[in-house]
Coordinates of C-alpha atoms and ligand atoms in Angstrom, one line a residue:
M16 CA -2.6 11.4 19.1
A17 CA -5.2 8.8 17.9
L18 CA -4.3 5.2 17.5
E19 CA -5.1 4.3 13.9
R20 CA -4.8 1.5 11.4
T21 CA -3.9 1.9 7.7
L22 CA -3.5 -0.6 4.8
S23 CA -0.2 -0.9 3.2
I24 CA 0.8 -2.9 0.1
I25 CA 4.3 -3.4 -1.1
K26 CA 3.8 -3.5 -5.0
P27 CA 5.2 -6.1 -7.3
D28 CA 8.2 -3.8 -8.4
A29 CA 9.4 -3.5 -4.8
V30 CA 8.8 -7.1 -4.1
A31 CA 10.9 -8.0 -7.2
K32 CA 13.6 -5.7 -5.9
N33 CA 13.6 -7.7 -2.7
V34 CA 13.3 -4.8 -0.3
I35 CA 10.4 -5.9 1.8
G36 CA 12.6 -5.9 4.9
E37 CA 14.0 -2.4 4.2
I38 CA 10.5 -1.1 3.9
Y39 CA 9.3 -2.8 7.0
S40 CA 12.3 -1.4 8.8
R41 CA 11.0 2.1 8.0
F42 CA 7.6 1.3 9.3
E43 CA 9.2 0.1 12.6
K44 CA 11.4 3.0 13.0
A45 CA 8.5 5.4 12.5
G46 CA 6.6 3.5 15.3
L47 CA 4.1 1.6 13.0
K48 CA 3.4 -2.0 14.0
V49 CA 2.4 -4.7 11.7
V50 CA -0.9 -6.2 13.0
A51 CA -1.5 -8.4 9.9
A52 CA 0.4 -9.5 6.8
K53 CA 0.1 -11.7 3.8
M54 CA 1.9 -12.2 0.5
K55 CA -0.5 -12.7 -2.4
H56 CA -0.4 -12.8 -6.2
L57 CA -3.7 -10.8 -6.7
S58 CA -6.2 -11.9 -9.4
R59 CA -7.3 -9.4 -12.0
R60 CA -10.8 -9.4 -10.2
E61 CA -9.1 -8.6 -6.8
A62 CA -7.0 -5.8 -8.1
E63 CA -10.0 -4.3 -10.1
G64 CA -12.1 -4.5 -7.0
F65 CA -9.4 -2.9 -4.7
Y66 CA -8.9 0.0 -7.1
A67 CA -12.6 0.4 -8.1
V68 CA -12.6 4.0 -7.0
H69 CA -10.1 4.7 -10.0
R70 CA -12.1 2.5 -12.7
E71 CA -13.0 5.7 -14.9
R72 CA -9.4 7.0 -14.8
P73 CA -7.2 6.8 -17.9
F74 CA -4.5 4.9 -15.9
F75 CA -6.9 2.2 -14.5
A76 CA -6.1 -0.6 -17.0
A77 CA -2.3 0.0 -16.6
L78 CA -2.6 0.1 -12.8
V79 CA -4.4 -3.3 -12.7
D80 CA -2.0 -4.9 -15.1
F81 CA 0.8 -3.7 -12.9
M82 CA -0.7 -4.7 -9.6
I83 CA -1.1 -8.4 -10.9
S84 CA 2.4 -8.5 -12.6
G85 CA 3.8 -10.3 -9.6
P86 CA 3.1 -10.9 -5.9
V87 CA 2.5 -8.1 -3.4
M88 CA 3.0 -7.8 0.2
I89 CA 0.0 -6.7 2.0
Q90 CA -0.1 -5.5 5.7
A91 CA -2.2 -3.7 8.1
L92 CA -0.2 -1.2 10.2
E93 CA -1.2 0.3 13.5
G94 CA 0.1 3.4 15.3
D95 CA -0.5 7.0 16.3
N96 CA -1.7 8.9 13.3
A97 CA -0.8 5.7 11.2
V98 CA -2.6 6.9 8.1
L99 CA -0.7 10.2 7.6
K100 CA 2.5 8.8 9.1
H101 CA 2.5 6.0 6.5
R102 CA 1.7 8.4 3.6
D103 CA 4.6 10.6 4.8
L104 CA 7.0 7.6 4.7
M105 CA 5.7 6.6 1.2
G106 CA 6.3 10.0 -0.4
A107 CA 4.4 11.5 -3.5
T108 CA 2.7 9.3 -6.1
D109 CA 5.3 10.2 -8.7
P110 CA 8.7 9.2 -7.5
K111 CA 10.3 12.1 -9.4
K112 CA 8.3 14.4 -7.0
A113 CA 8.8 12.4 -3.8
A114 CA 10.9 13.8 -1.1
P115 CA 14.4 12.5 -0.5
G116 CA 14.5 9.6 2.0
T117 CA 10.9 8.5 1.2
I118 CA 10.1 5.0 0.1
R119 CA 9.0 6.1 -3.3
A120 CA 12.1 8.3 -3.8
D121 CA 14.4 5.4 -2.8
F122 CA 12.8 2.4 -4.4
A123 CA 10.2 3.5 -7.2
D124 CA 10.9 3.8 -10.8
S125 CA 7.9 5.6 -12.2
I126 CA 4.4 6.8 -11.3
D127 CA 3.1 3.4 -12.5
A128 CA 5.7 1.3 -10.7
N129 CA 5.8 3.2 -7.6
A130 CA 6.6 0.7 -4.8
V131 CA 3.9 1.1 -2.3
H132 CA 0.3 1.7 -1.6
G133 CA -1.2 3.4 1.5
S134 CA -4.8 4.2 2.5
D135 CA -5.4 7.9 2.1
A136 CA -7.9 8.3 5.0
I137 CA -9.2 6.6 8.1
E138 CA -12.5 5.6 6.5
T139 CA -10.7 4.3 3.4
A140 CA -8.4 2.4 5.6
K141 CA -11.2 0.6 7.3
V142 CA -12.6 -0.6 3.9
E143 CA -9.2 -1.5 2.5
I144 CA -8.1 -3.5 5.6
A145 CA -11.5 -5.4 5.5
Y146 CA -10.9 -6.1 1.8
F147 CA -7.9 -8.3 2.5
F148 CA -8.2 -9.3 6.1
A149 CA -10.9 -10.9 8.2
E150 CA -11.5 -9.3 11.7
T151 CA -10.0 -12.5 13.3
E152 CA -6.7 -12.0 11.3
L153 CA -5.9 -8.7 12.9
C154 CA -3.6 -9.0 15.9
P155 CA -3.8 -5.9 18.1
R156 CA -0.3 -5.2 19.8
Ligands
RTP220 P1 -1.8 4.4 -3.9 O1 -3.3 4.5 -4.0 O2 -1.4 3.3 -4.8 O3 -1.3 4.5 -2.6 O4 -1.2 5.8 -4.7 P2 -1.6 7.3 -4.4 O5 -2.8 7.3 -3.4 O6 -0.4 8.0 -4.1 O7 -2.2 7.7 -5.9 P3 -3.7 7.4 -6.5 O8 -4.0 8.8 -7.0 O9 -4.6 6.8 -5.5 O10 -3.4 6.5 -7.7 C1 -3.3 5.0 -7.6 C2 -2.2 4.6 -8.4 O11 -2.4 4.8 -9.7 C3 -1.3 5.1 -10.4 N1 -1.4 6.4 -11.1 N2 -1.0 6.6 -12.3 N3 -0.3 7.8 -14.6 C4 -0.9 8.6 -13.8 O12 -1.2 9.7 -13.8 C5 -1.2 7.9 -12.6 N4 -1.9 8.5 -11.6 C6 -1.9 7.5 -10.6 C7 -0.2 5.2 -9.5 O13 0.5 4.0 -9.5 C8 -0.9 5.4 -8.1 O14 -0.1 4.8 -7.1
MG221 MG1 -4.5 6.3 -3.4

């Protein structure tokens, strides 16, 4: 198994529900370690930049509005097979389709307010981690 890092965001809906700890607990039980973390209320420019890959999609404006609607909790996670492992913990984008026991099945209300973000590939993870954290802020464990 390859040691990987992935970028995780607990979105404004889940922060508002006060379930940061419950979500962190799932990371820990799956063997994912937090190597950097910060809470932040994203600016519109930061959210647009982060989701730039989706800027032509019909849901882009709603996505950005949602992501700046309240603070988010941002973390870099490290572990074996971290990218896929984290995506498995998250569940499907649409919580109605998410498997029972996944974060989105348990905490998300809709495809727009879907509790968490996770990098979708190793290369994306590198870009997304660097978007929010300086190399010196990452603490290998
Ligand atoms: P994320 O990037 O947030 O981890 O989510 P994802 O990979 O599961 O989904 P992605 O296709 O990357 O879409 C990013 C976010 O945009 C919203 N979305 N809405 N209304 C829609 O059809 C639609 N499709 C996507 C979701 O909030 C999704 O998390
Ligand atoms: Mg995505």
